Amino acid sequence: MTGLIALLAALAVAAVLAVLWRRREGRLRPAAVSGYDWSTLGVGLGERATLVQFSSAFCAPCRTTRAVLARVEERVEGVVHVDVDAESHLAAVRELGIASTPTTLVLDPAGRELARATGVPRLAEVVALLERPTPADRKLDNPDRISR
Amino acid sequence: MPGTISTVPLPRQVDVRAPRFGAWVTAAVLVVALLTGSVWVVAAQALVFAAGAVGYAPYGLLFKRFVAPRLGAPTETEDARPPRFAQAVGLLFAVVAAIGYGTGIPVLGAVATAFALVAALLNASIGLCLGCELYLYWLRARPVRTP
């Protein structure tokens, strides 16, 4: 009896988690951190935007993310894509609140975070954000942003 | 590659379909474990996890030997380490479950088995590797080394 209850509970939990995960995966969310000094990581900023991808060896979707962001770089002028190995930059990972890989941060020309996505970002969503007419339009607002 | 700060080295690769197949078999075995409450089923799965953690996943070998030839060449490969790490996490749960069932605490056995089943189902159905997601948390939690 205990086993049957545990089985049904596990099936229900797995189903709910799968749906939630699918919905959130790769979606652009508002920025979490502002005022990070990108020169610390040696990141050169793009004229229109910079896509900073955090990757690790323990990460199958990082390669897919790399391909998606490389296509964004090709499609939208002035966009630079940078790949950072999370494991060897743990101080930055902590400061930027990176919880898992791949995480992609979208930065404006001044290096302020506009949005972030965990998992493989959706090409159309990233391109749509970057093609908004003015830099102010590209910002996804977050009331809980941590300022530094 | 311009703009790359430090590249992730290219490690040993596995066919992505192998761990997914393994996750389905694991889920099936864990369902049997829950329904029978048998310490032997859980213990057998623990051995399978242990073999997987050191790079010899038995279900992966079954996939390679019997399933892959029918499906054709791999469409995609991935780092072999995340699935191994996940097998080690699975081993932890299977050992706790075996202790539960083996020492007359079936609730402990069922709960630990159920956790492993959730992870196996998520991996099988949507390719989400919970163990791999935990990896960066673990790295972050470790104390900061000052150079």
Short mmCIF file of C-alpha atoms in Angstrom, two decimals:
data_model
loop_
_atom_site.label_atom_id
_atom_site.label_comp_id
_atom_site.label_asym_id
_atom_site.label_seq_id
_atom_site.Cartn_x
_atom_site.Cartn_y
_atom_site.Cartn_z
CA MET A 1 0.00 0.00 0.00
CA THR A 2 2.80 2.43 0.98
CA GLY A 3 4.51 1.49 -2.26
CA LEU A 4 1.43 2.23 -4.38
CA ILE A 5 0.93 5.62 -2.72
CA ALA A 6 4.61 6.47 -3.22
CA LEU A 7 4.34 5.37 -6.87
CA LEU A 8 1.30 7.56 -7.56
CA ALA A 9 2.89 10.50 -5.73
CA ALA A 10 6.10 10.12 -7.76
CA LEU A 11 4.14 10.03 -11.04
CA ALA A 12 2.19 13.17 -10.09
CA VAL A 13 5.27 15.09 -8.94
CA ALA A 14 7.21 14.13 -12.07
CA ALA A 15 4.34 15.24 -14.32
CA VAL A 16 3.99 18.63 -12.60
CA LEU A 17 7.76 19.25 -12.59
CA ALA A 18 8.02 18.30 -16.27
CA VAL A 19 5.31 20.79 -17.25
CA LEU A 20 6.75 23.60 -15.10
CA TRP A 21 10.23 22.95 -16.41
CA ARG A 22 9.16 22.94 -20.03
CA ARG A 23 7.32 26.21 -19.56
CA ARG A 24 10.28 27.98 -17.96
CA GLU A 25 13.14 26.46 -19.94
CA GLY A 26 14.93 28.96 -22.17
CA ARG A 27 12.47 31.79 -21.54
CA LEU A 28 13.85 35.31 -21.16
CA ARG A 29 13.25 36.60 -17.65
CA PRO A 30 13.90 40.07 -16.21
CA ALA A 31 17.43 40.87 -15.12
CA ALA A 32 18.40 39.85 -11.60
CA VAL A 33 21.57 41.89 -11.08
CA SER A 34 22.70 45.33 -12.20
CA GLY A 35 26.04 47.06 -12.07
CA TYR A 36 28.37 44.12 -12.58
CA ASP A 37 31.78 45.10 -13.86
CA TRP A 38 32.22 42.95 -16.96
CA SER A 39 35.89 43.79 -17.33
CA THR A 40 36.43 41.46 -14.33
CA LEU A 41 35.64 38.58 -16.65
CA GLY A 42 37.40 40.22 -19.57
CA VAL A 43 34.17 40.44 -21.54
CA GLY A 44 34.28 42.91 -24.44
CA LEU A 45 30.86 44.52 -24.91
CA GLY A 46 28.97 44.60 -28.21
CA GLU A 47 27.68 47.84 -29.73
CA ARG A 48 24.07 46.73 -29.63
CA ALA A 49 24.12 43.94 -27.07
CA THR A 50 26.29 41.25 -25.51
CA LEU A 51 25.13 37.69 -24.91
CA VAL A 52 27.07 36.19 -22.03
CA GLN A 53 26.60 32.44 -21.84
CA PHE A 54 27.65 30.50 -18.73
CA SER A 55 28.54 26.91 -19.60
CA SER A 56 30.04 23.92 -17.88
CA ALA A 57 31.36 20.54 -18.85
CA PHE A 58 28.42 19.09 -16.93
CA CYS A 59 25.97 20.41 -19.43
CA ALA A 60 24.47 18.85 -22.51
CA PRO A 61 22.31 21.81 -23.66
CA CYS A 62 25.26 24.23 -23.55
CA ARG A 63 26.28 23.25 -27.07
CA THR A 64 22.78 23.84 -28.42
CA THR A 65 22.76 27.22 -26.65
CA ARG A 66 26.11 28.08 -28.24
CA ALA A 67 24.65 27.35 -31.68
CA VAL A 68 21.49 29.40 -31.04
CA LEU A 69 23.44 32.41 -29.76
CA ALA A 70 25.93 32.19 -32.62
CA ARG A 71 22.95 32.50 -34.98
CA VAL A 72 21.70 35.57 -33.06
CA GLU A 73 25.19 37.06 -33.41
CA GLU A 74 25.00 36.48 -37.17
CA ARG A 75 21.47 37.78 -37.58
CA VAL A 76 21.59 40.95 -35.47
CA GLU A 77 24.35 43.46 -36.13
CA GLY A 78 26.43 44.70 -33.19
CA VAL A 79 25.76 41.65 -31.05
CA VAL A 80 28.66 39.82 -29.42
CA HIS A 81 28.36 36.30 -27.97
CA VAL A 82 30.71 35.31 -25.16
CA ASP A 83 31.00 31.86 -23.61
CA VAL A 84 32.18 31.69 -19.99
CA ASP A 85 33.15 28.46 -18.25
CA ALA A 86 31.16 28.61 -15.00
CA GLU A 87 33.37 26.15 -13.13
CA SER A 88 36.48 28.30 -13.50
CA HIS A 89 34.65 31.57 -12.72
CA LEU A 90 32.78 30.67 -9.54
CA ALA A 91 33.12 34.16 -8.00
CA ALA A 92 31.23 35.63 -10.95
CA VAL A 93 28.71 32.77 -10.83
CA ARG A 94 27.92 33.58 -7.19
CA GLU A 95 27.79 37.33 -7.72
CA LEU A 96 25.53 37.06 -10.75
CA GLY A 97 23.28 34.45 -9.16
CA ILE A 98 23.84 31.82 -11.85
CA ALA A 99 22.13 28.66 -10.57
CA SER A 100 22.59 26.26 -13.45
CA THR A 101 24.12 26.00 -16.89
CA PRO A 102 23.48 27.11 -19.52
CA THR A 103 22.40 30.54 -18.31
CA THR A 104 22.50 33.40 -20.81
CA LEU A 105 22.60 37.05 -19.78
CA VAL A 106 21.61 39.71 -22.32
CA LEU A 107 23.54 42.95 -21.74
CA ASP A 108 22.95 46.42 -23.12
CA PRO A 109 25.88 48.37 -24.69
CA ALA A 110 26.83 49.70 -21.23
CA GLY A 111 26.97 46.20 -19.77
CA ARG A 112 23.71 46.40 -17.83
CA GLU A 113 21.74 43.17 -17.74
CA LEU A 114 18.50 43.39 -19.74
CA ALA A 115 17.28 39.84 -19.34
CA ARG A 116 18.45 36.31 -18.64
CA ALA A 117 17.45 32.83 -19.71
CA THR A 118 18.17 29.47 -18.11
CA GLY A 119 18.36 26.55 -20.50
CA VAL A 120 18.45 26.78 -24.29
CA PRO A 121 17.16 30.26 -25.25
CA ARG A 122 14.60 30.56 -28.02
CA LEU A 123 16.15 32.16 -31.09
CA ALA A 124 13.03 34.14 -32.03
CA GLU A 125 12.58 35.49 -28.51
CA VAL A 126 16.18 36.73 -28.23
CA VAL A 127 16.14 38.26 -31.72
CA ALA A 128 12.79 39.97 -30.99
CA LEU A 129 14.20 41.51 -27.81
CA LEU A 130 17.34 42.78 -29.55
CA GLU A 131 15.40 44.21 -32.48
CA ARG A 132 13.22 46.43 -30.32
CA PRO A 133 13.78 50.00 -31.59
CA THR A 134 15.41 51.75 -28.63
CA PRO A 135 17.71 50.47 -25.88
CA ALA A 136 15.09 51.39 -23.26
CA ASP A 137 12.54 49.10 -24.95
CA ARG A 138 14.94 46.19 -24.63
CA LYS A 139 14.85 46.21 -20.86
CA LEU A 140 12.66 43.63 -19.14
CA ASP A 141 11.65 45.18 -15.84
CA ASN A 142 12.20 43.49 -12.52
CA PRO A 143 11.22 45.20 -9.28
CA ASP A 144 13.42 42.85 -7.24
CA ARG A 145 16.64 43.66 -9.02
CA ILE A 146 19.73 43.72 -6.79
CA SER A 147 21.80 46.87 -7.39
CA ARG A 148 25.50 46.94 -6.78
CA MET B 1 36.71 31.08 -31.51
CA PRO B 2 36.55 34.84 -30.83
CA GLY B 3 34.99 35.90 -27.55
CA THR B 4 35.67 32.62 -25.81
CA ILE B 5 37.15 33.19 -22.38
CA SER B 6 38.00 29.64 -21.53
CA THR B 7 36.65 26.80 -23.55
CA VAL B 8 35.17 23.72 -21.99
CA PRO B 9 37.35 20.76 -22.99
CA LEU B 10 35.74 18.14 -25.19
CA PRO B 11 35.42 14.99 -23.07
CA ARG B 12 34.33 11.44 -23.83
CA GLN B 13 31.01 11.47 -25.63
CA VAL B 14 27.93 9.26 -25.44
CA ASP B 15 24.95 8.88 -27.74
CA VAL B 16 22.26 11.08 -26.10
CA ARG B 17 19.67 8.36 -26.67
CA ALA B 18 21.51 5.88 -24.44
CA PRO B 19 20.96 7.67 -21.09
CA ARG B 20 17.34 8.39 -22.10
CA PHE B 21 16.78 4.70 -22.81
CA GLY B 22 18.51 3.85 -19.51
CA ALA B 23 16.21 6.26 -17.68
CA TRP B 24 13.11 4.49 -19.06
CA VAL B 25 14.43 1.08 -17.96
CA THR B 26 15.41 2.51 -14.57
CA ALA B 27 11.91 4.00 -14.16
CA ALA B 28 10.35 0.62 -14.98
CA VAL B 29 12.58 -1.17 -12.47
CA LEU B 30 11.78 1.40 -9.77
CA VAL B 31 8.04 1.00 -10.41
CA VAL B 32 8.46 -2.75 -9.87
CA ALA B 33 10.47 -2.00 -6.70
CA LEU B 34 7.69 0.20 -5.32
CA LEU B 35 4.95 -2.31 -6.15
CA THR B 36 6.79 -5.32 -4.72
CA GLY B 37 8.67 -3.54 -1.91
CA SER B 38 11.47 -5.99 -2.61
CA VAL B 39 14.91 -5.20 -1.27
CA TRP B 40 16.41 -7.35 -4.04
CA VAL B 41 14.98 -5.26 -6.86
CA VAL B 42 16.28 -2.06 -5.23
CA ALA B 43 19.66 -3.66 -4.52
CA ALA B 44 19.94 -4.80 -8.14
CA GLN B 45 19.18 -1.28 -9.33
CA ALA B 46 21.78 0.05 -6.88
CA LEU B 47 24.37 -2.20 -8.54
CA VAL B 48 23.28 -0.89 -11.95
CA PHE B 49 23.69 2.71 -10.70
CA ALA B 50 27.11 1.88 -9.27
CA ALA B 51 28.25 0.42 -12.59
CA GLY B 52 26.88 3.50 -14.37
CA ALA B 53 28.69 5.86 -12.01
CA VAL B 54 32.03 4.36 -13.02
CA GLY B 55 31.21 4.50 -16.72
CA TYR B 56 29.74 1.06 -17.48
CA ALA B 57 26.00 1.72 -17.45
CA PRO B 58 24.44 -1.73 -18.08
CA TYR B 59 21.28 -0.28 -19.66
CA GLY B 60 23.52 1.88 -21.85
CA LEU B 61 25.36 -1.25 -22.99
CA LEU B 62 22.01 -2.93 -23.73
CA PHE B 63 21.06 0.13 -25.77
CA LYS B 64 24.32 0.04 -27.69
CA ARG B 65 24.12 -3.70 -28.35
CA PHE B 66 20.44 -4.23 -29.16
CA VAL B 67 18.61 -0.94 -29.66
CA ALA B 68 21.04 1.43 -31.39
CA PRO B 69 21.67 -0.93 -34.37
CA ARG B 70 17.94 -0.79 -35.14
CA LEU B 71 17.77 2.99 -34.84
CA GLY B 72 20.83 3.89 -36.89
CA ALA B 73 23.76 6.19 -36.23
CA PRO B 74 23.67 8.60 -33.28
CA THR B 75 22.00 11.91 -34.13
CA GLU B 76 23.65 13.73 -31.25
CA THR B 77 26.27 13.02 -28.64
CA GLU B 78 26.87 14.56 -25.22
CA ASP B 79 29.45 14.71 -22.47
CA ALA B 80 29.67 11.32 -20.77
CA ARG B 81 30.21 12.86 -17.32
CA PRO B 82 26.75 14.31 -16.52
CA PRO B 83 24.96 10.94 -16.92
CA ARG B 84 27.67 9.33 -14.76
CA PHE B 85 27.24 11.99 -12.09
CA ALA B 86 23.47 11.41 -12.19
CA GLN B 87 24.01 7.65 -11.79
CA ALA B 88 26.04 8.38 -8.64
CA VAL B 89 23.16 10.49 -7.28
CA GLY B 90 20.79 7.64 -8.15
CA LEU B 91 23.06 5.21 -6.32
CA LEU B 92 22.76 7.30 -3.16
CA PHE B 93 18.95 7.04 -3.25
CA ALA B 94 19.00 3.34 -4.11
CA VAL B 95 21.32 2.59 -1.19
CA VAL B 96 19.03 4.48 1.23
CA ALA B 97 16.03 2.62 -0.25
CA ALA B 98 17.77 -0.75 0.13
CA ILE B 99 18.62 0.06 3.76
CA GLY B 100 14.97 0.99 4.32
CA TYR B 101 13.54 -2.17 2.77
CA GLY B 102 16.32 -4.35 4.21
CA THR B 103 15.97 -3.20 7.82
CA GLY B 104 12.18 -3.27 8.02
CA ILE B 105 11.51 0.42 7.43
CA PRO B 106 9.44 0.13 4.21
CA VAL B 107 8.39 3.82 4.37
CA LEU B 108 12.04 4.90 4.06
CA GLY B 109 12.48 2.44 1.19
CA ALA B 110 9.39 3.72 -0.61
CA VAL B 111 10.23 7.42 -0.18
CA ALA B 112 13.83 7.04 -1.38
CA THR B 113 12.69 4.89 -4.33
CA ALA B 114 10.00 7.46 -5.18
CA PHE B 115 12.61 10.26 -5.30
CA ALA B 116 14.78 8.21 -7.64
CA LEU B 117 11.70 7.46 -9.77
CA VAL B 118 10.86 11.17 -10.12
CA ALA B 119 14.39 11.85 -11.32
CA ALA B 120 14.33 8.89 -13.73
CA LEU B 121 10.94 9.91 -15.16
CA LEU B 122 12.04 13.52 -15.71
CA ASN B 123 15.17 12.32 -17.44
CA ALA B 124 13.28 9.81 -19.59
CA SER B 125 10.37 12.06 -20.56
CA ILE B 126 11.90 15.49 -21.13
CA GLY B 127 15.64 14.82 -20.91
CA LEU B 128 16.00 16.84 -17.72
CA CYS B 129 18.93 15.63 -15.63
CA LEU B 130 18.25 16.67 -12.01
CA GLY B 131 21.63 15.42 -10.80
CA CYS B 132 23.37 17.59 -13.39
CA GLU B 133 21.34 20.64 -12.35
CA LEU B 134 22.53 20.17 -8.78
CA TYR B 135 26.16 20.11 -9.83
CA LEU B 136 26.67 23.89 -10.09
CA TYR B 137 24.84 24.43 -6.78
CA TRP B 138 27.30 22.04 -5.21
CA LEU B 139 30.27 23.87 -6.73
CA ARG B 140 28.89 27.23 -5.62
CA ALA B 141 28.30 26.03 -2.07
CA ARG B 142 31.92 25.04 -1.62
CA PRO B 143 34.06 27.59 0.26
CA VAL B 144 35.77 30.25 -1.83
CA ARG B 145 39.47 29.63 -2.19
CA THR B 146 41.56 32.75 -1.91
CA PRO B 147 44.51 32.73 -4.28
#
